[in-house]
Tab-separated table of C-alpha atoms and ligand atoms in Angstrom:
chain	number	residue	atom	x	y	z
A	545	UNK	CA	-9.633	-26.144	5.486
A	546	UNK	CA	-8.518	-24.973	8.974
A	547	UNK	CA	-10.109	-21.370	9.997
A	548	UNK	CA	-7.102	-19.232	9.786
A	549	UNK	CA	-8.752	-16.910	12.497
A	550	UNK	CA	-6.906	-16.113	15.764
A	551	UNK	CA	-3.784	-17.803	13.855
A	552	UNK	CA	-1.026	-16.255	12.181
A	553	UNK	CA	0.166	-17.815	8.816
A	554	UNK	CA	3.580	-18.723	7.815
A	555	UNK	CA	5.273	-20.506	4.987
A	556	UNK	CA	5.158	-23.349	7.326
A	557	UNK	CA	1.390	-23.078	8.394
A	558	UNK	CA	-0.448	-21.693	11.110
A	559	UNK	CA	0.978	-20.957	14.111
A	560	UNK	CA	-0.113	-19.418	17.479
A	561	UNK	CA	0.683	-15.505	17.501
A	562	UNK	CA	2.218	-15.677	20.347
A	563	UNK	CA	4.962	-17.908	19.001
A	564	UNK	CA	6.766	-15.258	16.991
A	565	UNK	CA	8.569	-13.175	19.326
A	566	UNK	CA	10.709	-10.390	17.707
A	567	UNK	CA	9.470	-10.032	14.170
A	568	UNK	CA	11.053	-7.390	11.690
A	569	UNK	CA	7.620	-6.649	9.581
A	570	UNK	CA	9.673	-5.486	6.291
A	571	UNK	CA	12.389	-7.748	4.870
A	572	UNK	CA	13.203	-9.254	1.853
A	573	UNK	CA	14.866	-13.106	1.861
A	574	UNK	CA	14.956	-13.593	-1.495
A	575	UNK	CA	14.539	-11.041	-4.767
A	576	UNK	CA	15.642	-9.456	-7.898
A	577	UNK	CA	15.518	-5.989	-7.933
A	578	UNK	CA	16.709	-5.260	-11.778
A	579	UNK	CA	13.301	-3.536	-12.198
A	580	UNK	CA	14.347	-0.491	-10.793
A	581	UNK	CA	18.230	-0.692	-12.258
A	582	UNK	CA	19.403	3.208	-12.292
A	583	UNK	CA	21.614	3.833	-14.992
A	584	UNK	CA	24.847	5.654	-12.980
A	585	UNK	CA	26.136	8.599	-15.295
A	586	UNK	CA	28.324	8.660	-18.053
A	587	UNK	CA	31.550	8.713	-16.088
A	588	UNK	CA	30.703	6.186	-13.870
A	589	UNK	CA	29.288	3.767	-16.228
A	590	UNK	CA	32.634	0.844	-15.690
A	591	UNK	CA	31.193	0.541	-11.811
A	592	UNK	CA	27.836	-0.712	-12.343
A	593	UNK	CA	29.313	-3.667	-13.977
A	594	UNK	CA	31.715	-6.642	-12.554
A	595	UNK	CA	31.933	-8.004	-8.685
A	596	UNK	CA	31.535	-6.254	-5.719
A	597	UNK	CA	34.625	-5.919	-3.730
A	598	UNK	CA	35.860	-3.906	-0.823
A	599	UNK	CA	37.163	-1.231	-2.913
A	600	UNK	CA	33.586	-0.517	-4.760
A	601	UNK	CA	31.326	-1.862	-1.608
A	602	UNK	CA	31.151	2.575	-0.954
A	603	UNK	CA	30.177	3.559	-3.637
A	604	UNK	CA	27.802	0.660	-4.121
A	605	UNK	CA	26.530	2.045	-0.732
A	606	UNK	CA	25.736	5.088	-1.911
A	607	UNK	CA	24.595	3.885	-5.309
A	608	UNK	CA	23.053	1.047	-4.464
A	609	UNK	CA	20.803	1.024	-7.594
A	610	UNK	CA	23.219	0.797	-10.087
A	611	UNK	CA	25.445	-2.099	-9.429
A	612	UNK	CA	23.895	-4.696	-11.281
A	613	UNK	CA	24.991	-7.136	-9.509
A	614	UNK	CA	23.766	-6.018	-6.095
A	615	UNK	CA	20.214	-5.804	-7.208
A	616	UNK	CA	20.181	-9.878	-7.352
A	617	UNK	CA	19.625	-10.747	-3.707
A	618	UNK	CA	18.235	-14.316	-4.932
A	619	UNK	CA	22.060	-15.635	-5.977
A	620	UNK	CA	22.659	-15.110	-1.907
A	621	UNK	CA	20.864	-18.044	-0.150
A	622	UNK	CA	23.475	-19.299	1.514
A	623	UNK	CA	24.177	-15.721	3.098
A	624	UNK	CA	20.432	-15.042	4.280
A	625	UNK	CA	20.464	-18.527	5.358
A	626	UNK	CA	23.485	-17.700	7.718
A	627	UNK	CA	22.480	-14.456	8.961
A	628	UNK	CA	18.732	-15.671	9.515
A	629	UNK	CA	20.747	-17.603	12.027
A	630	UNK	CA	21.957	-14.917	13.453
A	631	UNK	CA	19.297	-12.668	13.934
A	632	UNK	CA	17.587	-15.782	15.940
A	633	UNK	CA	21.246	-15.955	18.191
A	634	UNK	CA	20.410	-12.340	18.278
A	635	UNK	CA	16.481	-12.616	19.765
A	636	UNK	CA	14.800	-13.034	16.714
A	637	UNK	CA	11.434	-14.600	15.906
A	638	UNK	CA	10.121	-14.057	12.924
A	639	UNK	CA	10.351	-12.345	9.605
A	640	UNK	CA	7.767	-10.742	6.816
A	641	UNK	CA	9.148	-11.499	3.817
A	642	UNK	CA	7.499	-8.405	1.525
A	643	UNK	CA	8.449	-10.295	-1.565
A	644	UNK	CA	5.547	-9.728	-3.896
A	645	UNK	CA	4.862	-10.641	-7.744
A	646	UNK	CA	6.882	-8.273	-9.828
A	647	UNK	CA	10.405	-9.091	-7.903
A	648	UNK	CA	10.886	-12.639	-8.193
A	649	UNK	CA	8.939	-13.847	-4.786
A	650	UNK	CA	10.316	-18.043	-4.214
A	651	UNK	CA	7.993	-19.109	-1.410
A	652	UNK	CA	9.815	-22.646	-2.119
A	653	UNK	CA	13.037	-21.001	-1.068
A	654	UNK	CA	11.257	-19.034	1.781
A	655	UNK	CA	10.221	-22.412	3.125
A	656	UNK	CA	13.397	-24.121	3.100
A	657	UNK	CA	14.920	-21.227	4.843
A	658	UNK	CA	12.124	-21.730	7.496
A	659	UNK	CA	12.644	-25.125	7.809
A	660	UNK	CA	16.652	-25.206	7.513
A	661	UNK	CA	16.638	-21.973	10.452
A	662	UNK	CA	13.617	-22.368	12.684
A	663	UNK	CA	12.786	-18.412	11.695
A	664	UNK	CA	9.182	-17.779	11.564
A	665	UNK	CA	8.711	-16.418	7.830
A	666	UNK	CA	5.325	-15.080	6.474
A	667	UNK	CA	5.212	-14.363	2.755
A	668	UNK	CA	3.574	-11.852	0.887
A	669	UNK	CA	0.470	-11.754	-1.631
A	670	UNK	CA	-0.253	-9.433	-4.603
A	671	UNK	CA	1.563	-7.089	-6.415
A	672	UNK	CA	4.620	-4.623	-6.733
A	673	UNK	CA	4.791	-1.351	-8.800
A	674	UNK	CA	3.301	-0.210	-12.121
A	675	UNK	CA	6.650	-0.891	-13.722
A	676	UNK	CA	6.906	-4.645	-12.717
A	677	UNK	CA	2.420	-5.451	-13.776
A	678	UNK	CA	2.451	-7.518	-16.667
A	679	UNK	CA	0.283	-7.125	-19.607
A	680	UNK	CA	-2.492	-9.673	-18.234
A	681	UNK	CA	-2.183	-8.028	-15.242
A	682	UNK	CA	-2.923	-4.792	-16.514
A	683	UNK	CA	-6.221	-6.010	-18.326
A	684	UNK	CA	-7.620	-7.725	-14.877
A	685	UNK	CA	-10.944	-6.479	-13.425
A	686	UNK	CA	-10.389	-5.957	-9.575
A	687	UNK	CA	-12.826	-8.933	-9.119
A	688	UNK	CA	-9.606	-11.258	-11.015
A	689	UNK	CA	-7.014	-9.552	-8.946
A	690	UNK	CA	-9.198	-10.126	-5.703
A	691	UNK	CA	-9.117	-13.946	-6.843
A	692	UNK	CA	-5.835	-13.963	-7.068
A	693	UNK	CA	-4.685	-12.722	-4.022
A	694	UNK	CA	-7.276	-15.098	-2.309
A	695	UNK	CA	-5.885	-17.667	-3.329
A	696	UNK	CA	-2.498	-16.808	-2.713
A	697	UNK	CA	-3.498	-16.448	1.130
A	698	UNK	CA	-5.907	-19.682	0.599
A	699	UNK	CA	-4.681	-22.022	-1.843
A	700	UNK	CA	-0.755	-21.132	-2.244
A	701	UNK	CA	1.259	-19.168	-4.744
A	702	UNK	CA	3.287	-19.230	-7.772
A	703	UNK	CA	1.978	-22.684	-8.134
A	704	UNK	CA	3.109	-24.642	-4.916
A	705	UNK	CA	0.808	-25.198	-1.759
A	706	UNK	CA	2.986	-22.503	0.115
A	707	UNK	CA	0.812	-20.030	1.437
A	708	UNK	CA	1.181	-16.127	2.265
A	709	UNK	CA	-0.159	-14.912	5.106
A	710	UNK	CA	0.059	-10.962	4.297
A	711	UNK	CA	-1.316	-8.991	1.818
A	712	UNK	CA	1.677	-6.581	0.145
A	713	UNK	CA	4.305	-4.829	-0.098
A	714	UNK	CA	1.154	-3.673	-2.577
A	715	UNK	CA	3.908	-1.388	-4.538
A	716	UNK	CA	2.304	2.200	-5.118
A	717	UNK	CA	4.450	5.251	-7.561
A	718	UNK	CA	3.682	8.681	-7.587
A	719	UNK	CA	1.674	9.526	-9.324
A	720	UNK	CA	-0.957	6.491	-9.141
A	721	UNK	CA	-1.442	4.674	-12.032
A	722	UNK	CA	-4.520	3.087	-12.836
A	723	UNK	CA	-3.583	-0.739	-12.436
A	724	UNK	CA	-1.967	0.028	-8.785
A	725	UNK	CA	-5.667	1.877	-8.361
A	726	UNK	CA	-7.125	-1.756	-9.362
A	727	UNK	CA	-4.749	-3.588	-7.188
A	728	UNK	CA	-5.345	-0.961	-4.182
A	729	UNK	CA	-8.885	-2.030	-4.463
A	730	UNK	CA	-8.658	-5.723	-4.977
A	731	UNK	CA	-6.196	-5.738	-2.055
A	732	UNK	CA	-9.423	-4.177	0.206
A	733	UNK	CA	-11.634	-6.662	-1.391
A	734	UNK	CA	-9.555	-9.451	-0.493
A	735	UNK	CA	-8.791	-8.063	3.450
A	736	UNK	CA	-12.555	-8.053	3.638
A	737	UNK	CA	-12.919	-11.598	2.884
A	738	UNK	CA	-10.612	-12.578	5.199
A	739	UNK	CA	-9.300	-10.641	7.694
A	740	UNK	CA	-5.929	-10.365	6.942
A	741	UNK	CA	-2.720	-8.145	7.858
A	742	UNK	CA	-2.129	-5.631	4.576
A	743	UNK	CA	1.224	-4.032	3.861
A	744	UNK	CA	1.578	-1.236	1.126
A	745	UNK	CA	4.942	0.431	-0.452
A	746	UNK	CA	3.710	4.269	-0.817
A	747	UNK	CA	4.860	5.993	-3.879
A	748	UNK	CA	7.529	9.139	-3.335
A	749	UNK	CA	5.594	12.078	-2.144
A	750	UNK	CA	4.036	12.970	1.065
A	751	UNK	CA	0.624	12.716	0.072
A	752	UNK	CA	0.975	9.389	-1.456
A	753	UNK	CA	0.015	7.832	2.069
A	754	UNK	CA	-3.148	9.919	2.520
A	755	UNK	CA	-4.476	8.949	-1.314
A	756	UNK	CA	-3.507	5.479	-1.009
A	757	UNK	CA	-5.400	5.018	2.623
A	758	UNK	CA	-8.546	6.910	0.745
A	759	UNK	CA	-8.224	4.409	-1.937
A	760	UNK	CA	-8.529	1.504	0.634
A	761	UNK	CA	-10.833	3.225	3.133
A	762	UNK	CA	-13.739	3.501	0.579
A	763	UNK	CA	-13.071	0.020	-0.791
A	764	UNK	CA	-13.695	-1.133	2.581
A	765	UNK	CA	-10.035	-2.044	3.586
A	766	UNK	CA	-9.920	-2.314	7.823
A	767	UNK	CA	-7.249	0.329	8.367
A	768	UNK	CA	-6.387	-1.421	11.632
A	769	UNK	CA	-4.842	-4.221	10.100
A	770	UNK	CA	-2.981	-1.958	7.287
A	771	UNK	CA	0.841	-1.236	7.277
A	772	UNK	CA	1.929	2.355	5.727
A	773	UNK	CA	5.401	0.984	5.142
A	774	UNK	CA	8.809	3.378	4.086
A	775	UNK	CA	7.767	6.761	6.040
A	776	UNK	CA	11.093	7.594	6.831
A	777	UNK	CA	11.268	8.196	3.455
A	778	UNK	CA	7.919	9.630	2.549
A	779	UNK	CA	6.557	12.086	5.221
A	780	UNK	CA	9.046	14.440	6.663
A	781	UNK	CA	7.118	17.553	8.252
A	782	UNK	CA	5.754	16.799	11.782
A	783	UNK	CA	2.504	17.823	11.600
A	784	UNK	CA	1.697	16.017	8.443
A	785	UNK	CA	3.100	12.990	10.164
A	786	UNK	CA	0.791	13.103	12.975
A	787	UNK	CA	-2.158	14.107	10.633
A	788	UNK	CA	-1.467	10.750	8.697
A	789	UNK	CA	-1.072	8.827	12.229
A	790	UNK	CA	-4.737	9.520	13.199
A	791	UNK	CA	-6.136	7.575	9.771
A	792	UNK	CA	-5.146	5.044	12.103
A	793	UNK	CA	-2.900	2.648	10.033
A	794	UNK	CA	0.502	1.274	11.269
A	795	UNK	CA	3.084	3.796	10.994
A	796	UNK	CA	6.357	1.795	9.811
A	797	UNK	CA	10.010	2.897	10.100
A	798	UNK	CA	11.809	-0.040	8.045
A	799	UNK	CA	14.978	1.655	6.302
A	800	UNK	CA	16.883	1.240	9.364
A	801	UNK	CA	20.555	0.892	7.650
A	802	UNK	CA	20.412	3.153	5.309
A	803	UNK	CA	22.364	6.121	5.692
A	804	UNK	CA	22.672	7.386	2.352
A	805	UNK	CA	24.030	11.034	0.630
A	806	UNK	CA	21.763	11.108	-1.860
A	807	UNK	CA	18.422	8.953	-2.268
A	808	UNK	CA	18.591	7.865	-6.199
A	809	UNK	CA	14.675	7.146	-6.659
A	810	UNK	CA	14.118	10.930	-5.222
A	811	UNK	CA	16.716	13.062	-5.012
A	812	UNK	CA	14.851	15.684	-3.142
A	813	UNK	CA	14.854	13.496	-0.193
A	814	UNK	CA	17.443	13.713	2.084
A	815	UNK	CA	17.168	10.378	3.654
A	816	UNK	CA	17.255	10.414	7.476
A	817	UNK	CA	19.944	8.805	9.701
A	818	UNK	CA	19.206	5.864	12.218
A	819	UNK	CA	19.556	8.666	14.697
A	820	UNK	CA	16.897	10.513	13.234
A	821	UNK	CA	14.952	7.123	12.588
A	822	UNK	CA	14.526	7.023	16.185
A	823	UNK	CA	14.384	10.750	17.008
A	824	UNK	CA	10.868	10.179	15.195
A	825	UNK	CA	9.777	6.986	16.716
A	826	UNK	CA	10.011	8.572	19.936
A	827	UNK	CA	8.486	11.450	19.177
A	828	UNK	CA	5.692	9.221	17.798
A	829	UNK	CA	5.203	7.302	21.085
A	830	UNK	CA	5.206	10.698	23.106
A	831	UNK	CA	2.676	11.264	20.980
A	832	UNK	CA	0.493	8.064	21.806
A	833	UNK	CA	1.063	6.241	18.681
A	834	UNK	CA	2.909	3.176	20.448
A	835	UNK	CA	0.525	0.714	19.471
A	836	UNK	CA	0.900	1.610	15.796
A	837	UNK	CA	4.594	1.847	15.302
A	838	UNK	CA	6.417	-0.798	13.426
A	839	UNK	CA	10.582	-1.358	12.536
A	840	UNK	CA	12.312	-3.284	10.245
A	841	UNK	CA	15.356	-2.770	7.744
A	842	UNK	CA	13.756	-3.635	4.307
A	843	UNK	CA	17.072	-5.585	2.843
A	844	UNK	CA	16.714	-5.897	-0.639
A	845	UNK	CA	19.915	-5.443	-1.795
A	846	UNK	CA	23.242	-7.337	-1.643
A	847	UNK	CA	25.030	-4.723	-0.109
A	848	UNK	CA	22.912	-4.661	3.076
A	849	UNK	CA	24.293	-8.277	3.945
A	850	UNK	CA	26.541	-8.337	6.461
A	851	UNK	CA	28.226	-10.598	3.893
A	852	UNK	CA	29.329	-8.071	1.865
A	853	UNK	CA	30.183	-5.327	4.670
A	854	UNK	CA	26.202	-4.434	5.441
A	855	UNK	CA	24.411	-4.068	8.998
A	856	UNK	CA	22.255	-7.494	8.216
A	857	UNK	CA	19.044	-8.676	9.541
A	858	UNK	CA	19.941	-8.304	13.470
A	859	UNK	CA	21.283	-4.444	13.149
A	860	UNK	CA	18.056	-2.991	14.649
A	861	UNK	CA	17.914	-5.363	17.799
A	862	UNK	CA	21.951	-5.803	18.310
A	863	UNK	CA	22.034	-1.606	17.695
A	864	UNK	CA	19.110	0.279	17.370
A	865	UNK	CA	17.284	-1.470	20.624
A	866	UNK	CA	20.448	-0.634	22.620
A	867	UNK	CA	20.166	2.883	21.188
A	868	UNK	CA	16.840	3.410	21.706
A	869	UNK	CA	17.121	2.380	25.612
A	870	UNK	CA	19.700	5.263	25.710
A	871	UNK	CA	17.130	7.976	24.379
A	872	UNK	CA	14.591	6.756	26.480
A	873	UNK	CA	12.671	4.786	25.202
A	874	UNK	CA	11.209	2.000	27.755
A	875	UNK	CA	11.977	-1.713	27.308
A	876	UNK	CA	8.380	-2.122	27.696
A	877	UNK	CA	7.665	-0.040	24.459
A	878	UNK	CA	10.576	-1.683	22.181
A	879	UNK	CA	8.854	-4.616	23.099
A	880	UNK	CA	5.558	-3.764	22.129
A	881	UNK	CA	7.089	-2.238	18.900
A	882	UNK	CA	9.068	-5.319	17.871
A	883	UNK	CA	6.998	-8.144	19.638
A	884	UNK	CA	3.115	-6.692	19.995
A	885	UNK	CA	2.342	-4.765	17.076
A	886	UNK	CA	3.342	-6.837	14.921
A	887	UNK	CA	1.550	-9.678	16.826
A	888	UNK	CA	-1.416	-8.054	16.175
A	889	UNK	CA	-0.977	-6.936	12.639
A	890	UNK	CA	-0.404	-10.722	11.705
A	891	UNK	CA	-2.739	-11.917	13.379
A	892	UNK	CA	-5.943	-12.986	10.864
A	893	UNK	CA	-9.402	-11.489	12.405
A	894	UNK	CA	-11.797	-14.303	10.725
A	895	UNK	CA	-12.145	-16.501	7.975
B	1711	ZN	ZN1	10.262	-3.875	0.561
């Protein structure tokens, strides 16, 4: 077996780091989503049925959850495979593909995407949210979960030879049950055996993060090479922000898109703008936290296609990078966000 350390591994093998260029660290390729299917109310039952269409695309905007349709982003190949051409016209490199067991994760379809679009794509290993463990997962020791995810990094998942080369999105709710405790731990078992990036969906509430990096911390998880994905969601107050920042994780802003009225899974968040989005990110680089900052858009549903009237994989560097330079914000230090960071978050330490 080749020593994956110093490499970076994609569906397509190992590759030099420096080969990636622009990489969004939190997409989704291919998915289903009905897990988390939010039943609209009474009165608007009729619209989460039936094809979207230009008259319904708002209010599947702002309801995203409860068009059943939109939650199947794996009948949309052909889209993704368009606008992964795109976001390379647009400067792209590479993509995480957060895809983990519990939503449908298709290596076999992440690979031909790779191979049909020259996009670097790096799947993910483990597990998503309480709701999606099955019942043999539920029974595992962390010692069979830790196998597992080894050999989903070593060996190749779901059954093909396709490798992941991350560990997550490890899906987290609040309050932690006991099986995402288990798979917390196996997934710091596992990034002790090898060295590899880790990248963990927080559950809803601001001190989700903090538990979750305690969790890993005293399994032995190496905090460096750990993603806290979704805090534009999760951690609003300033100084709690900055507390988290100096556990010393990556700090990742990846709902960039998503302007919405009211957040379904939590309606006590108001969920923050783009402008906001960056408002933060440069208040967390005036802060010193520019090595640890990381961007992406997290597309997991239909609507978020440019296909059906969404922003699509290349809104953050055809928009957000051009918005960002207005602010202030160096090219130097979009580049480190979108081309070193994650560089060195993907990068395996040994093994
Ligand atoms: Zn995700």
């Amino acid at each position: 077996m080749s020593s994956l350390s110093g490499k970076v591994q994609t569906v397509l093998g190992l590759v030099e780091p420096t080969q990636l260029g622009c990489t969004m660290t939190h997409e989704h390729l291919t998915m289903s989503y009905k897990c988390c299917f939010v039943p609209p109310s009474s009165d608007q039952e009729a619209l989460s049925e039936g094809h979207m269409e230009m008259k319904n695309l708002f209010w599947i905007k702002q309801n995203p959850y409860s068009h059943k349709e939109n939650l199947l982003l794996y009948q949309e190949t052909d889209a993704v495979k368009e606008e992964l051409l795109h976001f390379k016209a647009a400067g792209g490199g590479a993509i995480v593909e957060n895809t983990t067991t519990g939503i449908s994760r298709d290596v076999k379809t992440l690979k031909k995407l790779a191979e049909e679009t020259g996009v670097h794509i790096i799947a993910g290993a483990g597990f998503y949210v309480d709701g999606t463990h099955s019942p043999e997962i539920r029974v595992m020791s962390v010692e069979q979960l830790t196998d597992i995810i080894v050999n989903e990094i070593l060996s190749g998942a779901d059954g093909t030879n396709i490798k992941c080369g991350v560990i997550g999105e490890i899906g987290c709710s609040w309050p932690l049950t006991e099986s995402e405790k288990k798979v917390l731990q196996a997934t710091a078992h596992a990034q002790s055996q090898l060295g590899c990036p880790v990248i963990i969906h927080p559950g809803r509430h601001s001190d989700a993060p903090f538990q979750i990096i305690r969790i890993l911390q005293e399994a032995g998880a190496d905090l460096s090479k750990t993603v806290m994905s979704h805090l534009d969601r999760t951690i609003f107050d300033e100084k709690k922000l900055l507390e988290f920042g100096k556990l010393g994780c990556y700090l990742e802003y990846d709902l960039f898109g998503t302007e919405l009225l009211n957040y379904q899974f939590n309606p006590d968040v108001d969920m923050p703008s783009d402008n906001e989005r960056i408002a933060r990110i440069r208040m967390l680089i005036d802060e010193g936290y520019e090595d640890r900052i990381l961007m992406a858009h997290d597309i997991h549903t239909k609507n978020r296609l440019m296909n059906y009237g969404g922003h699509g994989y290349s809104h953050i560097l055809k928009n957000i990078v051009p918005k960002m330079l207005i602010r202030g914000i160096s090219q130097n230090r979009i580049d480190k966000i979108l081309v070193e960071n994650p560089k060195q978050w993907l990068t395996f330490k040994y093994r």
